[in-house]
Structures are given as C-alpha cells and as structure tokens.
Tab-separated table of C-alpha atoms in Angstrom:
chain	number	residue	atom	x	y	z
A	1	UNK	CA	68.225	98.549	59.047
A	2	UNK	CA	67.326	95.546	61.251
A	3	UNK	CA	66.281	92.199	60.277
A	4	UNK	CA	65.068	89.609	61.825
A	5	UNK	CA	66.450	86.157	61.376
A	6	UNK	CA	65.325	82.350	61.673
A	7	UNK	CA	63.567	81.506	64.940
A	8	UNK	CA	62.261	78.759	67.354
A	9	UNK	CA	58.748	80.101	67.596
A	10	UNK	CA	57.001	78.055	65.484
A	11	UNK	CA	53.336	78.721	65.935
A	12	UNK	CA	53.561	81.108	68.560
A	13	UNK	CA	55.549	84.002	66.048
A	14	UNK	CA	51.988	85.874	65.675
A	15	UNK	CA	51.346	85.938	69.810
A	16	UNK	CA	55.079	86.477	70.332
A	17	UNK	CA	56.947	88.186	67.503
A	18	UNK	CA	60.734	87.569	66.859
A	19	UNK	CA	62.903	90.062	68.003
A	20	UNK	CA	64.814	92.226	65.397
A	21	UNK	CA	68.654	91.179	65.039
A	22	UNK	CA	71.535	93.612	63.944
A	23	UNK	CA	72.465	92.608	60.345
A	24	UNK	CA	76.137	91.336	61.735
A	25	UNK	CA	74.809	89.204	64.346
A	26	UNK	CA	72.534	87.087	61.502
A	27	UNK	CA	74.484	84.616	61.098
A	28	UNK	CA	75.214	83.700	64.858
A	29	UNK	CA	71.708	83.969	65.408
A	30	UNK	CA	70.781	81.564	62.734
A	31	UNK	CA	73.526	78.908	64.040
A	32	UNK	CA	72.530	79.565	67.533
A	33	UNK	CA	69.127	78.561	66.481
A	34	UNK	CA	69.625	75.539	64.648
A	35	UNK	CA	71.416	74.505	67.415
A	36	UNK	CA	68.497	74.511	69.922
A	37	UNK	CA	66.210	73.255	67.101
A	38	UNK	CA	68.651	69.967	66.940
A	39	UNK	CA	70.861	69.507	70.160
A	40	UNK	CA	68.869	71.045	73.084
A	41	UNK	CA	65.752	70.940	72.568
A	42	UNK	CA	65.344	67.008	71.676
A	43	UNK	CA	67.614	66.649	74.780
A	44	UNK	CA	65.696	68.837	77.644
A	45	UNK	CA	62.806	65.872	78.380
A	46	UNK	CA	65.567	63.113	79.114
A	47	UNK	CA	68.029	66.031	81.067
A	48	UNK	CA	65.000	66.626	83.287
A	49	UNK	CA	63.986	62.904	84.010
A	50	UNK	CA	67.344	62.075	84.998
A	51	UNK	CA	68.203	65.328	86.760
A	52	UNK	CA	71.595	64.903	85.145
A	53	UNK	CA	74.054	67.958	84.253
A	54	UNK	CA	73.240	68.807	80.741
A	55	UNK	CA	76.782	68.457	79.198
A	56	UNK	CA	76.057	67.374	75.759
A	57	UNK	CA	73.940	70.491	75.640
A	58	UNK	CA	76.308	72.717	76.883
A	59	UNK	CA	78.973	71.866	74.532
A	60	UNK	CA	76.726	72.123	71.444
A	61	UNK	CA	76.318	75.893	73.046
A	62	UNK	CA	80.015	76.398	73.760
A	63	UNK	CA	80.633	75.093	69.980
A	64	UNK	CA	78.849	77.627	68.267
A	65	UNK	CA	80.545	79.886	70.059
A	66	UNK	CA	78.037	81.625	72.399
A	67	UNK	CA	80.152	81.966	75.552
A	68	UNK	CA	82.024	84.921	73.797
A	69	UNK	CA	78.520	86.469	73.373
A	70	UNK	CA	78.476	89.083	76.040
A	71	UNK	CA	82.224	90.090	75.245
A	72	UNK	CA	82.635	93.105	73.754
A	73	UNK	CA	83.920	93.039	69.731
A	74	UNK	CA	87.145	95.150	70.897
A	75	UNK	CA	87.871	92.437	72.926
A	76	UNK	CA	86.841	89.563	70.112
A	77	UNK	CA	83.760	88.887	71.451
A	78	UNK	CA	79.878	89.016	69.849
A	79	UNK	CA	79.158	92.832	71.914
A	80	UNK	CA	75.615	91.356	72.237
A	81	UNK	CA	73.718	93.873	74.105
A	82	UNK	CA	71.910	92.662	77.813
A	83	UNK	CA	68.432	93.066	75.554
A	84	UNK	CA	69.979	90.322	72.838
A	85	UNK	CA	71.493	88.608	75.874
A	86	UNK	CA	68.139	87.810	77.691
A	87	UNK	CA	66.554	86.803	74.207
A	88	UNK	CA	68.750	84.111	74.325
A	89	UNK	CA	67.869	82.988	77.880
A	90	UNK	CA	63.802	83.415	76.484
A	91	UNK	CA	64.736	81.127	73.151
A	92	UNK	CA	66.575	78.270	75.390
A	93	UNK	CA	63.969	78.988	78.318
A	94	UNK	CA	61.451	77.283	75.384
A	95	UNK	CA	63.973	74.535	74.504
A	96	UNK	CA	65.641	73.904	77.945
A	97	UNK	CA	64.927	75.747	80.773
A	98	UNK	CA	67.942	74.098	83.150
A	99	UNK	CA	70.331	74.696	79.779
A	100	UNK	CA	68.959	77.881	79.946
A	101	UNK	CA	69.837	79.126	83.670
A	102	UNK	CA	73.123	77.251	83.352
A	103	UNK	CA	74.367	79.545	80.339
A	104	UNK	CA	72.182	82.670	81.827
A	105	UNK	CA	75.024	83.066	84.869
A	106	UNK	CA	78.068	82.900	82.610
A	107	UNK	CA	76.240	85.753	80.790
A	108	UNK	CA	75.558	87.477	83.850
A	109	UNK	CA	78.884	86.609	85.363
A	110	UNK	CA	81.350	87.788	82.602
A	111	UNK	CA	79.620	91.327	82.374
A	112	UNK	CA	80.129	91.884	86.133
A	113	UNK	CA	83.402	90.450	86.117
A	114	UNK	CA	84.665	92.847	83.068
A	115	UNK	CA	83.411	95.629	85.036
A	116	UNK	CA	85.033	95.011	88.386
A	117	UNK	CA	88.331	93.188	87.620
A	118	UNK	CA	91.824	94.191	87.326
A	119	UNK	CA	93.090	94.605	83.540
A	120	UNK	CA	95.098	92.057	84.082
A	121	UNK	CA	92.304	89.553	85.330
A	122	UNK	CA	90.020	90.294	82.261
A	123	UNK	CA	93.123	89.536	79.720
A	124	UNK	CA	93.488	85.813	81.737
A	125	UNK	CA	89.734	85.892	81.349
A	126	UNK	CA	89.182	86.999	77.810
A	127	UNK	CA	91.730	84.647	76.149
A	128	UNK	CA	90.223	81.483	78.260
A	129	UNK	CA	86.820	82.087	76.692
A	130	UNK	CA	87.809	83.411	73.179
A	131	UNK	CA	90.607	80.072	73.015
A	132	UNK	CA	88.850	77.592	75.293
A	133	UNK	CA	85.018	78.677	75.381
A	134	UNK	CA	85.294	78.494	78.661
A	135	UNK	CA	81.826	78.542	80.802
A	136	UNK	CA	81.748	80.136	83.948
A	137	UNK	CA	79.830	78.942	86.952
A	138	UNK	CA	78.943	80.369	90.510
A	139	UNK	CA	79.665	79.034	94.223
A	140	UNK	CA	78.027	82.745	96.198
A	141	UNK	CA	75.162	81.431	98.189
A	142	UNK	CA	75.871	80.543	101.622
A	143	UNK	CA	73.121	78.878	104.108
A	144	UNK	CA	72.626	81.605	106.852
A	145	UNK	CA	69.186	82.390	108.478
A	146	UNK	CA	68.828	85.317	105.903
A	147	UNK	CA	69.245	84.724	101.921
A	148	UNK	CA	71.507	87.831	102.252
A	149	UNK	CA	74.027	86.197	104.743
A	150	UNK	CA	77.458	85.611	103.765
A	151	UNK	CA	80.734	85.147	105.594
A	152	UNK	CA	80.412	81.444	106.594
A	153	UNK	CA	82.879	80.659	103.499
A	154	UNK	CA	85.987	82.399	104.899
A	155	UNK	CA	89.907	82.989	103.434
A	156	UNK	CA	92.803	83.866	104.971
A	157	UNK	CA	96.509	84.454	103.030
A	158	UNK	CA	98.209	81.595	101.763
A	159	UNK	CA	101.624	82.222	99.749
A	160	UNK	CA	100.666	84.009	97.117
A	161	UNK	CA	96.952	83.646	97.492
A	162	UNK	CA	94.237	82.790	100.161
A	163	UNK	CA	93.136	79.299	101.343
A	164	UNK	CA	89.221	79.306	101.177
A	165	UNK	CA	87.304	76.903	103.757
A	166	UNK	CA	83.085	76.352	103.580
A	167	UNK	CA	80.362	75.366	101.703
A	168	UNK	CA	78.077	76.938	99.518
A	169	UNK	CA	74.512	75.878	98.144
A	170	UNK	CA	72.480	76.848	95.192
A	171	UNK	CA	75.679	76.573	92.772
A	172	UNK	CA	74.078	77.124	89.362
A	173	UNK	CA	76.600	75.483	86.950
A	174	UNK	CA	79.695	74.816	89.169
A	175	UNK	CA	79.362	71.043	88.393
A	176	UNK	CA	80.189	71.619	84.618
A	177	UNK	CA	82.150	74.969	84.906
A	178	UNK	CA	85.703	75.687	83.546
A	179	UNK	CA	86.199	78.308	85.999
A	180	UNK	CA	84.045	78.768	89.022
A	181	UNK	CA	83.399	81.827	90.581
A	182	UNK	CA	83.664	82.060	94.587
A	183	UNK	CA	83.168	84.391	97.223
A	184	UNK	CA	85.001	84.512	100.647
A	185	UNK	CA	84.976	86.463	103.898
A	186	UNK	CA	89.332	87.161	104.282
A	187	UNK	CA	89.181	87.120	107.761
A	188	UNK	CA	92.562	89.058	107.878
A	189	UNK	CA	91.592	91.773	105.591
A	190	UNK	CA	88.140	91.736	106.641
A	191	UNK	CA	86.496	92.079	103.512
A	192	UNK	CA	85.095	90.385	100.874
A	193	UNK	CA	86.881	88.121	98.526
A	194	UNK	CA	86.014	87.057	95.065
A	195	UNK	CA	88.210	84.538	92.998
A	196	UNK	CA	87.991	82.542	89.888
A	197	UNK	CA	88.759	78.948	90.308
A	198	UNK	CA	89.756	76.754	86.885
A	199	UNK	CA	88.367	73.602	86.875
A	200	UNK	CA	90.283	70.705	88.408
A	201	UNK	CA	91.532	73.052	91.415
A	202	UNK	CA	92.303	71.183	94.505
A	203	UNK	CA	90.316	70.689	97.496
A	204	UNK	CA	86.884	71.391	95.357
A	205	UNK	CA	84.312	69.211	95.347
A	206	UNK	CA	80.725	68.859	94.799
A	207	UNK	CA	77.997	66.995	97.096
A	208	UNK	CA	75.386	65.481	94.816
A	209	UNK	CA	72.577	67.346	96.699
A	210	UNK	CA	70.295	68.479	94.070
A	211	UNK	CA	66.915	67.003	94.371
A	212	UNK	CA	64.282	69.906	93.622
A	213	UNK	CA	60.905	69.791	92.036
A	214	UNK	CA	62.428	71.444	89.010
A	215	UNK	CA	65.239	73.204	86.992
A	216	UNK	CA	66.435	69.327	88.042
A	217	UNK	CA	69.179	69.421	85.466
A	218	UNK	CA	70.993	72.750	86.813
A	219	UNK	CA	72.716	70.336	89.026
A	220	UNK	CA	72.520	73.697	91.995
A	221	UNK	CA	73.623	71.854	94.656
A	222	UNK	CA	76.883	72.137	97.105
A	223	UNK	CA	80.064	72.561	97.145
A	224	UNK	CA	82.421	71.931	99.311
A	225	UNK	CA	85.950	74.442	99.822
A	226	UNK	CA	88.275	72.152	101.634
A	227	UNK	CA	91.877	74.464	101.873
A	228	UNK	CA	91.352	75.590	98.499
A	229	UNK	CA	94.348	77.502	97.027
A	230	UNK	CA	93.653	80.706	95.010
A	231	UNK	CA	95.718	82.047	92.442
A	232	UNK	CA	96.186	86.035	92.413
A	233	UNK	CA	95.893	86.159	88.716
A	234	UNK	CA	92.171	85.109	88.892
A	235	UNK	CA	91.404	87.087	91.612
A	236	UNK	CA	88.771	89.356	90.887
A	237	UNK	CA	88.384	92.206	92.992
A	238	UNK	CA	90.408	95.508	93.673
A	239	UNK	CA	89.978	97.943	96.411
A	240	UNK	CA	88.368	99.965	93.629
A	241	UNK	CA	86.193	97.490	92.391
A	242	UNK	CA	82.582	98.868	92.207
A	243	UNK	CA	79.898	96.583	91.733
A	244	UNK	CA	77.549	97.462	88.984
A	245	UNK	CA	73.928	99.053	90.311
A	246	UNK	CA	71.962	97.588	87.799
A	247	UNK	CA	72.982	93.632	88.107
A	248	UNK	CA	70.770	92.031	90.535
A	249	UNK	CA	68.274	93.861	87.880
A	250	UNK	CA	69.625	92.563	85.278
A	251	UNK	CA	70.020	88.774	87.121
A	252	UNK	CA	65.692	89.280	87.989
A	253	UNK	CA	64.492	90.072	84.625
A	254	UNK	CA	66.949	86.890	83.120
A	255	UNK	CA	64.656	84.990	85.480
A	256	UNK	CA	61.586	86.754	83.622
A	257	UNK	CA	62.658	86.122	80.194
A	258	UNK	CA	63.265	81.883	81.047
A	259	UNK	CA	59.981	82.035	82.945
A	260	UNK	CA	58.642	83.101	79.842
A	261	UNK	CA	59.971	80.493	77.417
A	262	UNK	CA	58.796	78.006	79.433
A	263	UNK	CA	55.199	79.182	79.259
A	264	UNK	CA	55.403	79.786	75.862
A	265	UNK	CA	56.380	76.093	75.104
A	266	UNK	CA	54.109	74.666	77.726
A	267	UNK	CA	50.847	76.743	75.159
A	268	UNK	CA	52.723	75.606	72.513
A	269	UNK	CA	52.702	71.878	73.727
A	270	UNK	CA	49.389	71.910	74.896
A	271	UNK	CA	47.969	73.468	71.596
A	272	UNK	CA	49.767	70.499	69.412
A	273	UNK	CA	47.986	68.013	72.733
A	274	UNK	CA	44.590	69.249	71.932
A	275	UNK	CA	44.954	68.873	68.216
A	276	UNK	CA	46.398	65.679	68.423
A	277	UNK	CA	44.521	63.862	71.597
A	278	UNK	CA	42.165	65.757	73.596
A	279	UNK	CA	38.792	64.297	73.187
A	280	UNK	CA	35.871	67.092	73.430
A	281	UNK	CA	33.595	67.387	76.584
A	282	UNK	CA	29.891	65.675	75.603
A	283	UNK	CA	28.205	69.275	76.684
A	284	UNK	CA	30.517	71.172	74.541
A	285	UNK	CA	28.490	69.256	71.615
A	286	UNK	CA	31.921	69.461	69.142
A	287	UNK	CA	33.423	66.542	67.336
A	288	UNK	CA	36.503	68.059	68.078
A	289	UNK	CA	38.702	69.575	71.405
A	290	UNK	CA	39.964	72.474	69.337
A	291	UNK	CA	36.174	73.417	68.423
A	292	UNK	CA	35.463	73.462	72.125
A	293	UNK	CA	34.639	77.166	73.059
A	294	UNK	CA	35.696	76.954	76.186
A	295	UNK	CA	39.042	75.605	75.385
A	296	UNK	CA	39.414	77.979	73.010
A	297	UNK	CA	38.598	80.904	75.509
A	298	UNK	CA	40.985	79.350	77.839
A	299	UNK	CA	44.013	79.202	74.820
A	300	UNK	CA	43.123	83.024	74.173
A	301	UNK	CA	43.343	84.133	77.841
A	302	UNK	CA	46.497	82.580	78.679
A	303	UNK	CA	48.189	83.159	75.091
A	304	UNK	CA	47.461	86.847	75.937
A	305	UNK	CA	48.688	87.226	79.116
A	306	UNK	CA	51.732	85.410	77.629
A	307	UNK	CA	52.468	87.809	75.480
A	308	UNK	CA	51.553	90.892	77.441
A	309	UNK	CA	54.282	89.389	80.309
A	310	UNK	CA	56.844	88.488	77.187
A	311	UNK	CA	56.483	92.547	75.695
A	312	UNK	CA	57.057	93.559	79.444
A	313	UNK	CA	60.014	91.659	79.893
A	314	UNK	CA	61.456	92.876	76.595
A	315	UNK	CA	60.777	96.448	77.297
A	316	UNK	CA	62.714	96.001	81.159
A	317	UNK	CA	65.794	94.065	79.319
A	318	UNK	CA	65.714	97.175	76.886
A	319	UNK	CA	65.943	99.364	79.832
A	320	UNK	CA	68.759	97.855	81.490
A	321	UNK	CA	70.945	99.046	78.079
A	322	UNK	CA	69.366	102.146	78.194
A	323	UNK	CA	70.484	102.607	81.562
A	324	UNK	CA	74.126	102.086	80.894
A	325	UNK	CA	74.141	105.027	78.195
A	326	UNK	CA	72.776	107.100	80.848
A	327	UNK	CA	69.327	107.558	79.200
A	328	UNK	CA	67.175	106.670	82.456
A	329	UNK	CA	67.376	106.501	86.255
A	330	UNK	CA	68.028	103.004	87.777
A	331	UNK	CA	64.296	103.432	89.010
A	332	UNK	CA	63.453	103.548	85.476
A	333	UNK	CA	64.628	100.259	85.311
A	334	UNK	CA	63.872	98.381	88.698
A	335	UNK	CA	59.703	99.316	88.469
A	336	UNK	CA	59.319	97.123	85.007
A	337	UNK	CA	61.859	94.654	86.208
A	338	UNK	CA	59.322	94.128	89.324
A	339	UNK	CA	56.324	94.703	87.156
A	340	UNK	CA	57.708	92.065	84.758
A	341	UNK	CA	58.756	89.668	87.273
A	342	UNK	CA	54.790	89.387	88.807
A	343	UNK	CA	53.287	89.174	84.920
A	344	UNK	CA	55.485	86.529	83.649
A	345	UNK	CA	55.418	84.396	86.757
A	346	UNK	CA	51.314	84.507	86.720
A	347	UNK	CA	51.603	83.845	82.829
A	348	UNK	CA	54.008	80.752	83.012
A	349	UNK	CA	52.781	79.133	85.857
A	350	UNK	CA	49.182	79.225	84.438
A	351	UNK	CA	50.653	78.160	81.359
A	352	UNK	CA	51.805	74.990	83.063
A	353	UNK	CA	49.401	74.167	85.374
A	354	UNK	CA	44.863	75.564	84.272
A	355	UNK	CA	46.182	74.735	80.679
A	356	UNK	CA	45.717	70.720	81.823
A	357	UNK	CA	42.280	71.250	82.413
A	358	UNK	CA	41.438	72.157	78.714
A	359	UNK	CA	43.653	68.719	77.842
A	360	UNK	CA	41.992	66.143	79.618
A	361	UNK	CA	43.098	63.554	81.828
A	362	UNK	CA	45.270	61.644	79.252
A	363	UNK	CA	47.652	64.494	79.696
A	364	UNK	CA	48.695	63.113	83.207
A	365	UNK	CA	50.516	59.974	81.570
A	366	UNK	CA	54.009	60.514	82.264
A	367	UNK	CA	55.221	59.739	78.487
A	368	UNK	CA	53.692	63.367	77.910
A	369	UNK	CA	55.796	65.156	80.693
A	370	UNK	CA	54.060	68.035	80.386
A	371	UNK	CA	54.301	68.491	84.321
A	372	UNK	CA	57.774	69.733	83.812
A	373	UNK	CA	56.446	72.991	82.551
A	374	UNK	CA	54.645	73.649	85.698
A	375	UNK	CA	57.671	72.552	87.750
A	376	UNK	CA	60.334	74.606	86.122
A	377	UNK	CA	57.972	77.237	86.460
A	378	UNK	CA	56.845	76.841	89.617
A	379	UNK	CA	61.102	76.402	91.506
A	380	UNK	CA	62.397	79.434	89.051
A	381	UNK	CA	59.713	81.692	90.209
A	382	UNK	CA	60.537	81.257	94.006
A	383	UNK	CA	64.085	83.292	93.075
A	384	UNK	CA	62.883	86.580	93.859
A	385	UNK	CA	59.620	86.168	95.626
A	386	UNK	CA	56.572	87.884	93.750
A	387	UNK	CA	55.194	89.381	96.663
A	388	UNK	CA	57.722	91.868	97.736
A	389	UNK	CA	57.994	93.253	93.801
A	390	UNK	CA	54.317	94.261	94.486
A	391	UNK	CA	55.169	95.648	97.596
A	392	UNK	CA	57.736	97.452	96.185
A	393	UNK	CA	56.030	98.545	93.166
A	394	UNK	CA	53.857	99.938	95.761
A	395	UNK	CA	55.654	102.029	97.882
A	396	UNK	CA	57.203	103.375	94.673
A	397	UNK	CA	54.061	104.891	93.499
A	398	UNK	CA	52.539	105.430	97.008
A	399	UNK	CA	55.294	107.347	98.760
A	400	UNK	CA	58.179	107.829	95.529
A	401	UNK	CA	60.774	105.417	96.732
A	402	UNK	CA	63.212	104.633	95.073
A	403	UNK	CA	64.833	101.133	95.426
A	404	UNK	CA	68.402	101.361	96.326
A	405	UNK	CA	71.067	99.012	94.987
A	406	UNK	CA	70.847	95.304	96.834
A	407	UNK	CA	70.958	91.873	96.230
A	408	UNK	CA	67.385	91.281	95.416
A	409	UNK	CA	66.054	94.916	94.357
C-alpha cells in the first residue's frame, strides 16, 4: 500500500493532489519537506534579488541527505525512481525555482553517470556522495553557431590524464559543485571526453557572467579550463560507454515539472494577494476582489490548465520508468514529454504574467516580487523551444515518425 505523506501544497492540494510515496521513503519525504517549508523557501525572494549562488539552500538539501536520492539502495542510496525524482524538482520548483534546477542536474547527472562509467569510477563516485554529499555540477555547453556544437573545449594526454583548454557557458551549478562534470574534444584520440573534476582543481575558474532575466540564482555562467589536469579515476567514459536514449527526455520533462511549481506558487501567491489587497473593480459592484466574477473566472481557467499541464507532466515522468522496464517504446515516452513541455509552459507563464491583471496595480510594487514568477518562467521555458515539440508532435501523428535519440528530442 502507498501513502502519501506531508506536503508543500497548501491550498492548492485539491487542484494538484500529492503524489503517493512508498511507505519506506515517508520519512525522507517528510524531512525533505520541512526542509523547503523552513530553509528554502523563506530564502528564494532574497537568492533571486541578489542573483547570488544559493549555498545556504543547498546545504540544508545536502543535509537531509537528498544527493544520495537517485542512488540505488544496493549501492546505499534512496533508489528514488525518475517519477519521485521530478516530484522533487516540482516541490522545490514552488519553493525555489534556481534551488530547484541547481539540484535537478546532480539528479540527472548521477543517473547518466552510473550508467556509462567504469565500475571503478562509480565506486570513487558513490562513496563521495554517500560520505561527503557531494553535489555534482555541469560545464557541457559550448558557444558555437548551433546549440548542438561542441569541440571548442579540447584535451590532449597529459601524464596520466588529459590537459583540458576552453570555455563553456550555461554551467548550471559549477559555481557551488563538489565535482564538476566536463566535456572535451581529445584531439589525439579524436573523440569525446568526459571527466569529473573535484572542486578546488587547478586552472578552473569561473567568470561572473550571469546576468539573465531569471533563474538569477543558478549562477549559469562561464567557466574557464585553463591547462586543467584530469585524473583517470574520475574519468567517465569507456569505449563501451553508451549513452542512455531516454535522458535528454528525461532532462525536458525536469524542465516541465519546475515550470510547473513555479506556476503553481505564482496562483498560489496571487490567490493569498487578492484576499489580502486587491481592491474590487467599481463595475464588478462587489465589496470584495475575491467576489469579483471575473477574477474568479480568471483563477478557475488558469488553476485548470495548471493542473491539466501538472497530471501531464506526471504521467511523462511515469513513462520514463516505464520505459526502463521495457514496458513502452521510447516514442511512448518522447510524444507526452513534448506534449507536456507546450501545456506547462502556456500554464506557468500565464500563471505569472494575465494573473496580474485580476490583482491590480498595487501588485507592481517591488516589495511583492511577484514578477519573479513570470521571469523564472519565462528564461526556463526558452530550454527546449515550444515550437519545435509541436512540430514534432506533428509529424509524429501526420507521417508516424519517430524521434530518434538527440540532444534536444
């Protein structure tokens, strides 16, 4: 039997309900919770105005143990499954969606790396986040003219290692990480590279170049690979390391499920604003905003489409599971990842942005911030961009196609 257990919902449990929670994983759950309740949440307002690296945060996460979430129990991990996973990135996507992102690519980071390292690599990995907690961060992007260009970071062999020159951009998490994850071109081998680098290693360095209209506290900006020396015990692939299919699914719909915390905090927020200081239109002929039809229609609509994009992002991270015990096609997977990634980025980013007009102008006082909604909304929802998932939701059902394993399908 499953139960479910504690929750940051609040009001929004009838819209959205709380997922169910294996009776062994209780207890986590219900620490995990209080902890966003009391340390992240009340944090995410000053993280964003400062755009600083949410480290206090972080640690409260590392504390109660959550990096050892996706580890399997053999291996003295939680075993959380990618469904419980991206309920995690929805429940801090409502309390902090930078905190949120940060913690969503060590997730996604230590399932790919179990699955294409050497034994030996996922031992030196294992112990360093079952002793330290160690948090793992990314360095992949590269600026080319494409998104998908890489091979401006190069290596070549070094001793016992490589020496890895470049820069990369959009490094989710590398500020704060314990061990950063990099990817080369060896321009001897000519292949790809991909080594972890412990904190502290020489020749690393990070520009502070992270000024975006959102997700401010992610801290994604550059870094800089100046002769960096890798070690061979953290280096990650094997020349039969196979990538997993279903990943860049699996990175889309953790996207979804943050996209969709944040709109369910932005109703949330704006529900408790009405209540509390909208004053009610003359011709609505009210006494108060809540009794405002109109405002009430508006709630309704965008509460619904809310939960309509949240139950399609649950069933795709459901999917992704079912996929790895062979029950469904990778297809089967990537339509509702698409179709989930257009719903909830509709939902949120209405959520942050027509809600206003049911507030009144008094919202727009910065003491409120309720414009962060619409901001983190609006930057995570350029990831993947909306348009092509229709387009390729619609050559699936107009000529059967199915999308083949890439970076962004």
């Amino acid at each position: 039997m499953r139960h479910s257990c504690g929750n940051v919902f609040g009001g929004l449990r009838s819209l959205v309900p709380v997922c169910s929670i294996p009776p062994a994983l209780e207890a986590f759950f219900r620490t995990l919770r209080d902890v966003i309740r009391s340390e992240i949440t009340p944090r995410a307002a000053e993280n964003d105005r400062l755009g600083r690296y949410p480290r206090a945060s972080i640690q409260a996460l590392k504390n109660c143990g959550l990096m050892k979430a996706p580890l399997p129990v053999a291996l003295g991990g939680l075993g959380l499954s990618q469904a419980l996973s991206q309920e995690i990135f929805l429940e801090l996507g409502m309390a902090d969606p930078s905190v949120a992102q940060i913690y969503k690519v060590h997730d996604d980071a230590v399932r790919e790396l179990l699955s294409v390292a050497t034994p030996e690599m996922c031992r030196h990995l294992v112990e360093r986040i079952c002793t330290d907690q160690a948090m793992i961060g990314m360095a992949l992007a590269e600026n080319g003219k494409r998104a998908v260009d890489f091979g401006h970071v190069v290596s070549r062999p070094e001793g016992e290692g490589h020496l890895i020159d470049g820069r990369k951009i959009y490094a989710t998490g590398a500020v704060g990480a314990d061990l950063l994850l990099v990817s080369s071109y060896d321009v001897v081998a000519q292949t790809m590279r991909l080594d972890l680098l412990p904190a502290g290693t020489p020749g690393v360095s990070f520009e502070e170049d992270w000024n975006r209209l959102g997700q401010r506290a992610t801290e994604s900006g550059s870094v800089i690979l100046d002769r960096v020396q890798t070690r061979p015990e953290w280096s990650v692939l094997t020349a039969q390391s196979a990538p997993q299919v279903h990943a860049p699914l699996r990175y889309q719909n953790g996207f979804s499920m943050i996209l969709v915390g944040i709109g369910l905090t932005a109703l949330e927020a704006a529900a408790a604003f009405v209540r509390e200081h909208s004053r009610p239109w003359a011709s609505a002929g009210v006494n108060e905003a809540a009794d405002d039809l109109l405002v009430r229609r508006l709630f309704g609509e965008i509460g619904a489409e809310l939960a309509a994009a949240c139950a399609s992002a649950r069933t795709a991270a459901g999917l992704l599971d079912v996929f790895e015990r062979g029950g469904c096609s990778r297809t089967d997977v990537a339509i509702p990842v698409y179709a989930a990634r257009s719903s909830v980025s509709r939902a949120s980013l209405r959520a942050g942005s027509d809600l206003m007009s049911a507030l009144g102008a008094r919202v727009t006082d910065a003491r409120y911030g309720f414009d962060r909604y619409w901001r983190d909304a609006r930057t995570l929802s350029l990831h993947d961009p909306v348009e092509w998932k229709h387009e390729e939701i619609g050559r699936h059902l107009l000529t059967g196609w199915d999308p083949a394993p890439g970076l962004y399908q």
